[in-house]
mmCIF file of C-alpha atoms in Angstrom:
data_model
loop_
_atom_site.group_PDB
_atom_site.id
_atom_site.type_symbol
_atom_site.label_atom_id
_atom_site.label_comp_id
_atom_site.label_asym_id
_atom_site.label_seq_id
_atom_site.Cartn_x
_atom_site.Cartn_y
_atom_site.Cartn_z
ATOM 1 C CA UNK A 1380 -0.115 0.041 0.057
ATOM 2 C CA UNK A 1381 2.807 2.422 0.892
ATOM 3 C CA UNK A 1382 4.750 1.668 -2.296
ATOM 4 C CA UNK A 1383 1.654 2.379 -4.460
ATOM 5 C CA UNK A 1384 0.940 5.536 -2.740
ATOM 6 C CA UNK A 1385 4.400 6.669 -2.998
ATOM 7 C CA UNK A 1386 4.462 5.822 -6.803
ATOM 8 C CA UNK A 1387 0.960 7.512 -7.110
ATOM 9 C CA UNK A 1388 2.079 10.630 -5.427
ATOM 10 C CA UNK A 1389 5.216 10.850 -7.499
ATOM 11 C CA UNK A 1390 3.570 10.492 -10.863
ATOM 12 C CA UNK A 1391 0.933 13.092 -9.900
ATOM 13 C CA UNK A 1392 3.752 15.624 -9.017
ATOM 14 C CA UNK A 1393 6.085 14.930 -11.769
ATOM 15 C CA UNK A 1394 3.827 13.863 -14.600
ATOM 16 C CA UNK A 1395 0.229 14.674 -14.124
ATOM 17 C CA UNK A 1396 -0.511 14.367 -17.848
ATOM 18 C CA UNK A 1397 -1.537 17.968 -18.280
ATOM 19 C CA UNK A 1398 -2.085 19.313 -22.006
ATOM 20 C CA UNK A 1399 0.741 22.006 -22.958
ATOM 21 C CA UNK A 1400 -0.416 25.477 -22.762
ATOM 22 C CA UNK A 1401 -1.119 27.648 -25.883
ATOM 23 C CA UNK A 1402 1.093 30.534 -26.622
ATOM 24 C CA UNK A 1403 -1.831 33.148 -25.763
ATOM 25 C CA UNK A 1404 -2.078 31.349 -22.334
ATOM 26 C CA UNK A 1405 1.568 31.746 -21.779
ATOM 27 C CA UNK A 1406 1.541 35.321 -22.699
ATOM 28 C CA UNK A 1407 -1.549 35.905 -20.474
ATOM 29 C CA UNK A 1408 0.098 34.427 -17.513
ATOM 30 C CA UNK A 1409 3.434 36.239 -17.890
ATOM 31 C CA UNK A 1410 1.299 39.422 -18.034
ATOM 32 C CA UNK A 1411 -0.446 38.652 -14.889
ATOM 33 C CA UNK A 1412 2.670 37.655 -13.175
ATOM 34 C CA UNK A 1413 4.093 41.135 -13.750
ATOM 35 C CA UNK A 1414 1.118 42.839 -12.791
ATOM 36 C CA UNK A 1415 0.836 41.062 -9.502
ATOM 37 C CA UNK A 1416 2.383 42.463 -6.384
ATOM 38 C CA UNK A 1417 5.557 40.496 -5.485
ATOM 39 C CA UNK A 1418 4.164 38.964 -2.266
ATOM 40 C CA UNK A 1419 1.282 37.432 -4.420
ATOM 41 C CA UNK A 1420 3.149 36.215 -7.494
ATOM 42 C CA UNK A 1421 3.248 32.661 -6.409
ATOM 43 C CA UNK A 1422 -0.342 32.148 -5.742
ATOM 44 C CA UNK A 1423 -2.049 30.921 -8.862
ATOM 45 C CA UNK A 1424 -5.045 28.866 -7.507
ATOM 46 C CA UNK A 1425 -8.088 29.256 -10.010
ATOM 47 C CA UNK A 1426 -10.954 30.147 -7.755
ATOM 48 C CA UNK A 1427 -13.523 31.327 -10.310
ATOM 49 C CA UNK A 1428 -15.360 29.327 -12.894
ATOM 50 C CA UNK A 1429 -13.265 29.584 -16.092
ATOM 51 C CA UNK A 1430 -16.485 29.882 -18.255
ATOM 52 C CA UNK A 1431 -17.283 33.068 -16.258
ATOM 53 C CA UNK A 1432 -13.781 34.721 -16.745
ATOM 54 C CA UNK A 1433 -12.924 37.256 -19.347
ATOM 55 C CA UNK A 1434 -10.856 34.783 -21.242
ATOM 56 C CA UNK A 1435 -13.838 32.721 -22.071
ATOM 57 C CA UNK A 1436 -14.466 35.070 -24.965
ATOM 58 C CA UNK A 1437 -11.192 34.200 -26.525
ATOM 59 C CA UNK A 1438 -12.387 32.024 -29.260
ATOM 60 C CA UNK A 1439 -10.295 29.112 -31.049
ATOM 61 C CA UNK A 1440 -7.290 30.088 -32.950
ATOM 62 C CA UNK A 1441 -8.290 30.789 -36.651
ATOM 63 C CA UNK A 1442 -4.890 30.450 -38.083
ATOM 64 C CA UNK A 1443 -4.695 27.420 -40.277
ATOM 65 C CA UNK A 1444 -1.101 26.768 -39.128
ATOM 66 C CA UNK A 1445 -2.211 26.932 -35.669
ATOM 67 C CA UNK A 1446 0.201 25.004 -33.348
ATOM 68 C CA UNK A 1447 -0.849 21.603 -32.471
ATOM 69 C CA UNK A 1448 -3.839 21.607 -35.202
ATOM 70 C CA UNK A 1449 -1.613 18.966 -37.491
ATOM 71 C CA UNK A 1450 -1.335 16.480 -34.876
ATOM 72 C CA UNK A 1451 -5.410 16.203 -35.238
ATOM 73 C CA UNK A 1452 -5.610 15.889 -38.968
ATOM 74 C CA UNK A 1453 -2.643 13.600 -39.273
ATOM 75 C CA UNK A 1454 -4.773 10.972 -37.607
ATOM 76 C CA UNK A 1455 -7.687 9.059 -39.247
ATOM 77 C CA UNK A 1456 -10.187 9.738 -36.615
ATOM 78 C CA UNK A 1457 -10.482 12.453 -33.909
ATOM 79 C CA UNK A 1458 -13.102 14.183 -31.635
ATOM 80 C CA UNK A 1459 -14.296 17.464 -32.991
ATOM 81 C CA UNK A 1460 -17.052 19.989 -32.745
ATOM 82 C CA UNK A 1461 -19.888 20.351 -35.012
ATOM 83 C CA UNK A 1462 -17.782 22.391 -37.574
ATOM 84 C CA UNK A 1463 -15.300 19.646 -37.849
ATOM 85 C CA UNK A 1464 -12.600 21.494 -35.968
ATOM 86 C CA UNK A 1465 -11.013 19.928 -32.559
ATOM 87 C CA UNK A 1466 -12.230 21.120 -29.309
ATOM 88 C CA UNK A 1467 -10.813 24.380 -27.982
ATOM 89 C CA UNK A 1468 -9.967 25.132 -24.594
ATOM 90 C CA UNK A 1469 -10.712 28.832 -23.773
ATOM 91 C CA UNK A 1470 -8.557 28.953 -20.642
ATOM 92 C CA UNK A 1471 -5.497 27.088 -21.923
ATOM 93 C CA UNK A 1472 -5.796 28.323 -25.353
ATOM 94 C CA UNK A 1473 -5.056 25.159 -27.095
ATOM 95 C CA UNK A 1474 -6.732 22.381 -29.030
ATOM 96 C CA UNK A 1475 -7.742 19.798 -26.626
ATOM 97 C CA UNK A 1476 -6.884 16.190 -27.564
ATOM 98 C CA UNK A 1477 -9.307 13.372 -27.454
ATOM 99 C CA UNK A 1478 -10.800 12.590 -23.999
ATOM 100 C CA UNK A 1479 -9.074 15.518 -22.267
ATOM 101 C CA UNK A 1480 -10.979 17.689 -19.872
ATOM 102 C CA UNK A 1481 -9.942 21.204 -18.197
ATOM 103 C CA UNK A 1482 -9.591 20.769 -14.399
ATOM 104 C CA UNK A 1483 -10.542 24.208 -12.615
ATOM 105 C CA UNK A 1484 -8.612 23.025 -9.430
ATOM 106 C CA UNK A 1485 -5.284 23.379 -11.292
ATOM 107 C CA UNK A 1486 -6.559 25.416 -14.185
ATOM 108 C CA UNK A 1487 -5.091 22.917 -16.769
ATOM 109 C CA UNK A 1488 -6.526 20.510 -19.320
ATOM 110 C CA UNK A 1489 -5.681 16.968 -18.311
ATOM 111 C CA UNK A 1490 -5.674 13.901 -20.442
ATOM 112 C CA UNK A 1491 -8.308 11.313 -19.382
ATOM 113 C CA UNK A 1492 -9.037 13.243 -16.541
ATOM 114 C CA UNK A 1493 -10.895 11.273 -13.754
ATOM 115 C CA UNK A 1494 -11.102 13.305 -10.674
ATOM 116 C CA UNK A 1495 -9.135 15.608 -8.269
ATOM 117 C CA UNK A 1496 -8.094 14.071 -5.373
ATOM 118 C CA UNK A 1497 -6.308 15.933 -2.343
ATOM 119 C CA UNK A 1498 -5.486 12.837 -0.563
ATOM 120 C CA UNK A 1499 -3.155 11.685 -3.278
ATOM 121 C CA UNK A 1500 -1.733 15.145 -4.016
ATOM 122 C CA UNK A 1501 -3.585 16.232 -7.122
ATOM 123 C CA UNK A 1502 -5.246 15.292 -10.096
ATOM 124 C CA UNK A 1503 -5.858 11.556 -11.199
ATOM 125 C CA UNK A 1504 -5.635 11.072 -14.941
ATOM 126 C CA UNK A 1505 -4.147 9.145 -17.735
ATOM 127 C CA UNK A 1506 -0.726 8.853 -16.064
ATOM 128 C CA UNK A 1507 -1.870 8.069 -12.792
ATOM 129 C CA UNK A 1508 -5.245 6.121 -12.814
ATOM 130 C CA UNK A 1509 -3.480 2.719 -12.793
ATOM 131 C CA UNK A 1510 -1.570 3.455 -9.644
ATOM 132 C CA UNK A 1511 -4.572 4.928 -8.059
ATOM 133 C CA UNK A 1512 -6.509 1.591 -8.567
ATOM 134 C CA UNK A 1513 -3.516 -0.299 -7.275
ATOM 135 C CA UNK A 1514 -3.621 2.031 -4.158
ATOM 136 C CA UNK A 1515 -7.126 1.645 -3.357
ATOM 137 C CA UNK A 1516 -6.948 -2.025 -3.753
ATOM 138 C CA UNK A 1517 -4.086 -2.603 -1.223
ATOM 139 C CA UNK A 1518 -5.731 -0.065 1.125
ATOM 140 C CA UNK A 1519 -8.856 -2.162 0.918
ATOM 141 C CA UNK A 1520 -6.730 -5.200 1.726
ATOM 142 C CA UNK A 1521 -4.894 -3.355 4.630
ATOM 143 C CA UNK A 1522 -8.309 -2.272 6.087
ATOM 144 C CA UNK A 1523 -9.593 -5.765 5.831
ATOM 145 C CA UNK A 1524 -6.826 -7.126 7.691
ATOM 146 C CA UNK A 1525 -7.044 -4.551 10.614
ATOM 147 C CA UNK A 1526 -10.685 -5.020 10.988
ATOM 148 C CA UNK A 1527 -10.202 -8.738 11.058
ATOM 149 C CA UNK A 1528 -7.643 -8.584 13.796
ATOM 150 C CA UNK A 1529 -9.639 -5.975 15.782
ATOM 151 C CA UNK A 1530 -12.547 -8.452 15.667
ATOM 152 C CA UNK A 1531 -10.657 -11.216 16.662
ATOM 153 C CA UNK A 1532 -8.888 -9.448 19.497
ATOM 154 C CA UNK A 1533 -12.285 -8.099 20.825
ATOM 155 C CA UNK A 1534 -13.828 -11.400 20.587
ATOM 156 C CA UNK A 1535 -11.050 -13.061 22.548
ATOM 157 C CA UNK A 1536 -11.297 -10.197 25.401
ATOM 158 C CA UNK A 1537 -14.965 -10.898 25.610
ATOM 159 C CA UNK A 1538 -14.550 -14.638 25.749
ATOM 160 C CA UNK A 1539 -11.865 -14.493 28.551
ATOM 161 C CA UNK A 1540 -13.882 -12.051 30.760
ATOM 162 C CA UNK A 1541 -11.951 -8.753 29.868
ATOM 163 C CA UNK A 1542 -13.761 -5.594 28.974
ATOM 164 C CA UNK A 1543 -13.714 -3.819 25.711
ATOM 165 C CA UNK A 1544 -10.250 -1.899 24.976
ATOM 166 C CA UNK A 1545 -11.043 1.476 23.829
ATOM 167 C CA UNK A 1546 -8.035 1.507 21.538
ATOM 168 C CA UNK A 1547 -9.011 -1.361 19.763
ATOM 169 C CA UNK A 1548 -12.488 -0.129 19.254
ATOM 170 C CA UNK A 1549 -11.029 3.313 17.780
ATOM 171 C CA UNK A 1550 -8.899 1.314 15.413
ATOM 172 C CA UNK A 1551 -11.773 -0.737 14.438
ATOM 173 C CA UNK A 1552 -14.060 2.167 13.745
ATOM 174 C CA UNK A 1553 -11.282 4.004 11.676
ATOM 175 C CA UNK A 1554 -10.333 1.069 9.597
ATOM 176 C CA UNK A 1555 -14.227 0.322 9.016
ATOM 177 C CA UNK A 1556 -14.480 3.873 7.686
ATOM 178 C CA UNK A 1557 -11.221 3.685 5.726
ATOM 179 C CA UNK A 1558 -12.310 0.167 4.372
ATOM 180 C CA UNK A 1559 -15.681 1.242 3.097
ATOM 181 C CA UNK A 1560 -14.151 4.507 1.355
ATOM 182 C CA UNK A 1561 -11.274 2.585 -0.266
ATOM 183 C CA UNK A 1562 -13.536 -0.649 -1.314
ATOM 184 C CA UNK A 1563 -16.046 1.733 -2.891
ATOM 185 C CA UNK A 1564 -13.276 3.560 -4.903
ATOM 186 C CA UNK A 1565 -11.718 0.600 -5.983
ATOM 187 C CA UNK A 1566 -15.010 -1.206 -7.185
ATOM 188 C CA UNK A 1567 -16.027 1.969 -8.969
ATOM 189 C CA UNK A 1568 -12.635 2.532 -10.471
ATOM 190 C CA UNK A 1569 -12.201 -0.870 -11.772
ATOM 191 C CA UNK A 1570 -15.718 -0.653 -13.297
ATOM 192 C CA UNK A 1571 -14.582 2.445 -15.125
ATOM 193 C CA UNK A 1572 -11.597 0.740 -16.511
ATOM 194 C CA UNK A 1573 -13.667 -2.234 -17.552
ATOM 195 C CA UNK A 1574 -15.818 0.235 -19.577
ATOM 196 C CA UNK A 1575 -12.980 2.172 -20.837
ATOM 197 C CA UNK A 1576 -14.262 5.391 -19.071
ATOM 198 C CA UNK A 1577 -13.380 7.890 -16.714
ATOM 199 C CA UNK A 1578 -15.464 9.485 -13.778
ATOM 200 C CA UNK A 1579 -16.317 12.365 -16.128
ATOM 201 C CA UNK A 1580 -17.080 10.111 -19.124
ATOM 202 C CA UNK A 1581 -19.502 8.033 -17.008
ATOM 203 C CA UNK A 1582 -21.330 11.057 -15.486
ATOM 204 C CA UNK A 1583 -22.312 12.294 -18.857
ATOM 205 C CA UNK A 1584 -22.328 9.226 -20.955
ATOM 206 C CA UNK A 1585 -26.119 8.434 -21.076
ATOM 207 C CA UNK A 1586 -26.857 11.984 -22.421
ATOM 208 C CA UNK A 1587 -23.896 12.760 -24.523
ATOM 209 C CA UNK A 1588 -22.906 12.235 -28.033
ATOM 210 C CA UNK A 1589 -19.538 12.453 -29.631
ATOM 211 C CA UNK A 1590 -18.766 14.391 -32.677
ATOM 212 C CA UNK A 1591 -16.110 12.447 -34.828
ATOM 213 C CA UNK A 1592 -14.100 13.664 -37.722
ATOM 214 C CA UNK A 1593 -13.534 10.641 -39.718
ATOM 215 C CA UNK A 1594 -11.061 10.527 -42.675
ATOM 216 C CA UNK A 1595 -12.632 9.919 -45.945
ATOM 217 C CA UNK A 1596 -11.172 9.808 -49.548
ATOM 218 C CA UNK A 1597 -9.996 13.068 -51.076
ATOM 219 C CA UNK A 1598 -12.803 14.661 -53.129
ATOM 220 C CA UNK A 1599 -15.665 13.396 -50.881
ATOM 221 C CA UNK A 1600 -18.567 15.873 -50.939
ATOM 222 C CA UNK A 1601 -20.808 16.902 -48.172
ATOM 223 C CA UNK A 1602 -24.325 15.081 -48.285
ATOM 224 C CA UNK A 1603 -27.494 14.898 -46.097
ATOM 225 C CA UNK A 1604 -25.924 12.506 -43.732
ATOM 226 C CA UNK A 1605 -22.665 14.420 -43.111
ATOM 227 C CA UNK A 1606 -20.779 17.454 -43.738
ATOM 228 C CA UNK A 1607 -16.885 17.271 -44.929
ATOM 229 C CA UNK A 1608 -13.889 19.481 -43.923
ATOM 230 C CA UNK A 1609 -10.585 19.493 -45.774
ATOM 231 C CA UNK A 1610 -7.297 20.027 -43.962
ATOM 232 C CA UNK A 1611 -4.964 22.014 -43.990
ATOM 233 C CA UNK A 1612 -7.580 24.791 -43.779
ATOM 234 C CA UNK A 1613 -6.900 27.663 -46.479
ATOM 235 C CA UNK A 1614 -5.786 31.024 -45.244
ATOM 236 C CA UNK A 1615 -8.048 33.988 -45.704
ATOM 237 C CA UNK A 1616 -7.345 35.373 -49.041
ATOM 238 C CA UNK A 1617 -5.015 32.540 -50.091
ATOM 239 C CA UNK A 1618 -5.606 31.397 -53.589
ATOM 240 C CA UNK A 1619 -3.787 28.105 -53.183
ATOM 241 C CA UNK A 1620 -5.918 25.181 -54.252
ATOM 242 C CA UNK A 1621 -7.350 22.743 -51.772
ATOM 243 C CA UNK A 1622 -8.576 19.240 -52.651
ATOM 244 C CA UNK A 1623 -12.254 19.383 -51.758
ATOM 245 C CA UNK A 1624 -13.557 17.789 -54.969
ATOM 246 C CA UNK A 1625 -12.510 20.264 -57.537
ATOM 247 C CA UNK A 1626 -10.882 18.509 -60.453
ATOM 248 C CA UNK A 1627 -9.038 21.942 -61.670
ATOM 249 C CA UNK A 1628 -7.692 22.230 -58.163
ATOM 250 C CA UNK A 1629 -6.185 18.620 -58.444
ATOM 251 C CA UNK A 1630 -4.438 19.617 -61.583
ATOM 252 C CA UNK A 1631 -2.663 22.761 -60.215
ATOM 253 C CA UNK A 1632 -1.774 21.367 -56.753
ATOM 254 C CA UNK A 1633 1.600 19.765 -56.483
ATOM 255 C CA UNK A 1634 1.867 15.956 -55.500
ATOM 256 C CA UNK A 1635 3.118 16.709 -52.202
ATOM 257 C CA UNK A 1636 0.194 18.965 -51.394
ATOM 258 C CA UNK A 1637 -2.215 16.338 -52.526
ATOM 259 C CA UNK A 1638 -0.844 13.691 -50.191
ATOM 260 C CA UNK A 1639 -0.651 16.162 -47.318
ATOM 261 C CA UNK A 1640 -4.324 17.039 -47.918
ATOM 262 C CA UNK A 1641 -7.028 15.226 -46.016
ATOM 263 C CA UNK A 1642 -10.761 15.415 -46.123
ATOM 264 C CA UNK A 1643 -12.908 14.377 -42.912
ATOM 265 C CA UNK A 1644 -16.461 13.607 -42.581
ATOM 266 C CA UNK A 1645 -18.171 15.132 -39.544
ATOM 267 C CA UNK A 1646 -20.735 12.478 -37.926
ATOM 268 C CA UNK A 1647 -22.041 11.708 -34.447
ATOM 269 C CA UNK A 1648 -22.364 8.836 -32.391
ATOM 270 C CA UNK A 1649 -25.626 7.572 -30.727
ATOM 271 C CA UNK A 1650 -26.515 8.569 -27.167
ATOM 272 C CA UNK A 1651 -24.463 6.158 -24.713
ATOM 273 C CA UNK A 1652 -22.000 5.016 -27.369
ATOM 274 C CA UNK A 1653 -18.440 4.706 -26.228
ATOM 275 C CA UNK A 1654 -16.063 4.776 -29.347
ATOM 276 C CA UNK A 1655 -13.021 3.683 -27.286
ATOM 277 C CA UNK A 1656 -14.836 0.411 -25.670
ATOM 278 C CA UNK A 1657 -12.485 -2.504 -26.781
ATOM 279 C CA UNK A 1658 -14.140 -5.262 -24.572
ATOM 280 C CA UNK A 1659 -13.813 -5.867 -20.914
ATOM 281 C CA UNK A 1660 -10.323 -7.604 -21.112
ATOM 282 C CA UNK A 1661 -8.647 -5.303 -23.694
ATOM 283 C CA UNK A 1662 -10.079 -2.191 -21.688
ATOM 284 C CA UNK A 1663 -8.385 -3.621 -18.501
ATOM 285 C CA UNK A 1664 -5.141 -4.245 -20.227
ATOM 286 C CA UNK A 1665 -5.088 -0.783 -21.834
ATOM 287 C CA UNK A 1666 -4.822 0.735 -18.196
ATOM 288 C CA UNK A 1667 -3.535 -1.851 -16.130
ATOM 289 C CA UNK A 1668 -1.023 -3.419 -18.489
ATOM 290 C CA UNK A 1669 -0.536 -6.859 -20.306
ATOM 291 C CA UNK A 1670 0.171 -9.239 -17.329
ATOM 292 C CA UNK A 1671 -0.354 -9.988 -13.565
ATOM 293 C CA UNK A 1672 2.889 -8.327 -12.693
ATOM 294 C CA UNK A 1673 1.709 -5.145 -14.335
ATOM 295 C CA UNK A 1674 -1.470 -5.535 -12.595
ATOM 296 C CA UNK A 1675 -0.312 -6.012 -9.053
ATOM 297 C CA UNK A 1676 3.113 -3.830 -9.099
ATOM 298 C CA UNK A 1677 3.379 -0.186 -9.562
ATOM 299 C CA UNK A 1678 6.264 -0.515 -12.160
ATOM 300 C CA UNK A 1679 5.080 0.326 -15.561
ATOM 301 C CA UNK A 1680 2.887 3.033 -16.854
ATOM 302 C CA UNK A 1681 -0.447 2.499 -18.430
ATOM 303 C CA UNK A 1682 -0.250 1.265 -22.124
ATOM 304 C CA UNK A 1683 -2.960 4.040 -22.942
ATOM 305 C CA UNK A 1684 -0.381 6.779 -21.608
ATOM 306 C CA UNK A 1685 2.134 5.503 -24.141
ATOM 307 C CA UNK A 1686 0.021 4.637 -27.154
ATOM 308 C CA UNK A 1687 1.107 6.065 -30.360
ATOM 309 C CA UNK A 1688 -0.836 5.372 -33.559
ATOM 310 C CA UNK A 1689 -1.534 7.259 -36.792
ATOM 311 C CA UNK A 1690 -5.371 6.248 -36.690
ATOM 312 C CA UNK A 1691 -6.358 7.880 -33.448
ATOM 313 C CA UNK A 1692 -5.148 9.346 -30.154
ATOM 314 C CA UNK A 1693 -6.646 6.273 -28.234
ATOM 315 C CA UNK A 1694 -7.340 2.756 -29.811
ATOM 316 C CA UNK A 1695 -10.925 2.806 -31.049
ATOM 317 C CA UNK A 1696 -13.328 0.090 -30.682
ATOM 318 C CA UNK A 1697 -16.070 -1.600 -32.727
ATOM 319 C CA UNK A 1698 -18.476 1.508 -32.404
ATOM 320 C CA UNK A 1699 -15.797 3.335 -34.829
ATOM 321 C CA UNK A 1700 -16.450 0.853 -37.515
ATOM 322 C CA UNK A 1701 -20.372 0.764 -36.916
ATOM 323 C CA UNK A 1702 -20.416 4.689 -37.166
ATOM 324 C CA UNK A 1703 -18.529 4.421 -40.513
ATOM 325 C CA UNK A 1704 -21.170 1.856 -41.792
ATOM 326 C CA UNK A 1705 -24.142 3.613 -40.312
ATOM 327 C CA UNK A 1706 -23.400 6.820 -42.260
ATOM 328 C CA UNK A 1707 -22.046 5.027 -45.282
ATOM 329 C CA UNK A 1708 -18.705 6.472 -45.316
ATOM 330 C CA UNK A 1709 -16.566 5.487 -48.318
ATOM 331 C CA UNK A 1710 -13.496 3.735 -47.556
ATOM 332 C CA UNK A 1711 -9.897 5.052 -48.067
ATOM 333 C CA UNK A 1712 -8.132 4.320 -51.511
ATOM 334 C CA UNK A 1713 -5.037 2.264 -51.428
ATOM 335 C CA UNK A 1714 -2.846 5.075 -52.215
ATOM 336 C CA UNK A 1715 -4.294 7.184 -49.159
ATOM 337 C CA UNK A 1716 -3.737 4.085 -46.936
ATOM 338 C CA UNK A 1717 -0.275 3.518 -48.393
ATOM 339 C CA UNK A 1718 0.645 7.207 -47.456
ATOM 340 C CA UNK A 1719 -0.769 7.003 -43.858
ATOM 341 C CA UNK A 1720 1.221 3.827 -43.107
ATOM 342 C CA UNK A 1721 4.270 4.655 -45.154
ATOM 343 C CA UNK A 1722 6.426 5.941 -42.293
ATOM 344 C CA UNK A 1723 5.379 2.954 -40.059
ATOM 345 C CA UNK A 1724 6.075 0.083 -42.795
ATOM 346 C CA UNK A 1725 9.329 1.714 -43.575
ATOM 347 C CA UNK A 1726 10.494 2.024 -40.020
ATOM 348 C CA UNK A 1727 9.358 -1.541 -39.388
ATOM 349 C CA UNK A 1728 10.740 -3.015 -42.558
ATOM 350 C CA UNK A 1729 14.283 -1.494 -41.956
ATOM 351 C CA UNK A 1730 15.528 -4.274 -39.924
ATOM 352 C CA UNK A 1731 14.305 -6.925 -42.327
ATOM 353 C CA UNK A 1732 15.867 -4.892 -45.288
ATOM 354 C CA UNK A 1733 19.230 -4.900 -43.531
ATOM 355 C CA UNK A 1734 19.101 -8.513 -42.793
ATOM 356 C CA UNK A 1735 18.211 -9.357 -46.490
ATOM 357 C CA UNK A 1736 21.043 -7.002 -47.760
ATOM 358 C CA UNK A 1737 23.543 -8.845 -45.404
ATOM 359 C CA UNK A 1738 22.385 -12.150 -46.701
ATOM 360 C CA UNK A 1739 22.526 -10.835 -50.301
ATOM 361 C CA UNK A 1740 25.956 -9.559 -49.741
ATOM 362 C CA UNK A 1741 27.174 -12.861 -48.174
ATOM 363 C CA UNK A 1742 25.956 -14.718 -51.166
ATOM 364 C CA UNK A 1743 27.737 -12.436 -53.461
ATOM 365 C CA UNK A 1744 30.855 -12.757 -51.506
ATOM 366 C CA UNK A 1745 30.604 -16.385 -51.593
ATOM 367 C CA UNK A 1746 30.084 -16.490 -55.477
ATOM 368 C CA UNK A 1747 33.232 -14.262 -55.822
ATOM 369 C CA UNK A 1748 35.183 -16.492 -53.566
ATOM 370 C CA UNK A 1749 34.262 -19.689 -55.572
ATOM 371 C CA UNK A 1750 34.809 -17.896 -58.759
ATOM 372 C CA UNK A 1751 38.444 -17.043 -57.603
ATOM 373 C CA UNK A 1752 39.181 -20.371 -56.543
#
């Protein structure tokens, strides 16, 4: 229990999983720092609702080359607003990755935020959720052991005619309270893991739909079922062509621009659908790890915290394919699929190519040697 608590506390302090601030937010903080009196410059706690502050009127960055925007349209699917652009945080002045939420306690966006817990030193999110579950599990076991020992001690004292021990009764009451709290937290958190949700996701899951920007072939047009948006977005007054179905533009655009241009269909899930639900076992492994050792010991970070893929920020489940079928989205062409996975395939094939070249070189050396003989 102590080891998992120490690991949990250190991770929350050193790597809480916050989203980097946008440049406008950095400028704002620097300005506030200069305007504050010297004796108040180290007090940054956010006490007001971020939606009620003057900065809530700061709209999304309209610059097509906005920092961080490319990390969204380089994926095949991401969470977006109704206009097809990623979600924007008015306080952090940055694009919010999938499943990130703004925490008013620390005034930062946190990846896969679950809740703020002062008992463990801060925010529980993507990087610390696994260790929080391990801590509540071992704390529950510790409480059960203490309750059992106190109960046996009390029974033995009553059986031998001794009176009740006030110290034992106090420990029994405190351990019972701790046990009820930790067992409840463990069961609730484990349930969220099995559903591939967080506390925030679960609270709004029944009355919430996700807007998904799903990549479709270049040239796909909007229809009654969905609208399309093409990235990179053209700058105002820019006469450079964009591939949004215009044949003339295709002829003018360079090949590199054609490959870099991506079209997305903006669609919605049904109420209660979780696009990240992979099934109970895979949901558990995505947070807790791939084996029993990872499940029990606070050694490795959650696989979802280190997940990297060209398809999405987090691995998508069967709901993603159902949404594609539901809206009749056309599949990507072979050229577009090849361009998406070219880097991954090239990096994965390098060791094989090196091995094959060595084998060919060895055969050539053998042939030259036999010829010399």
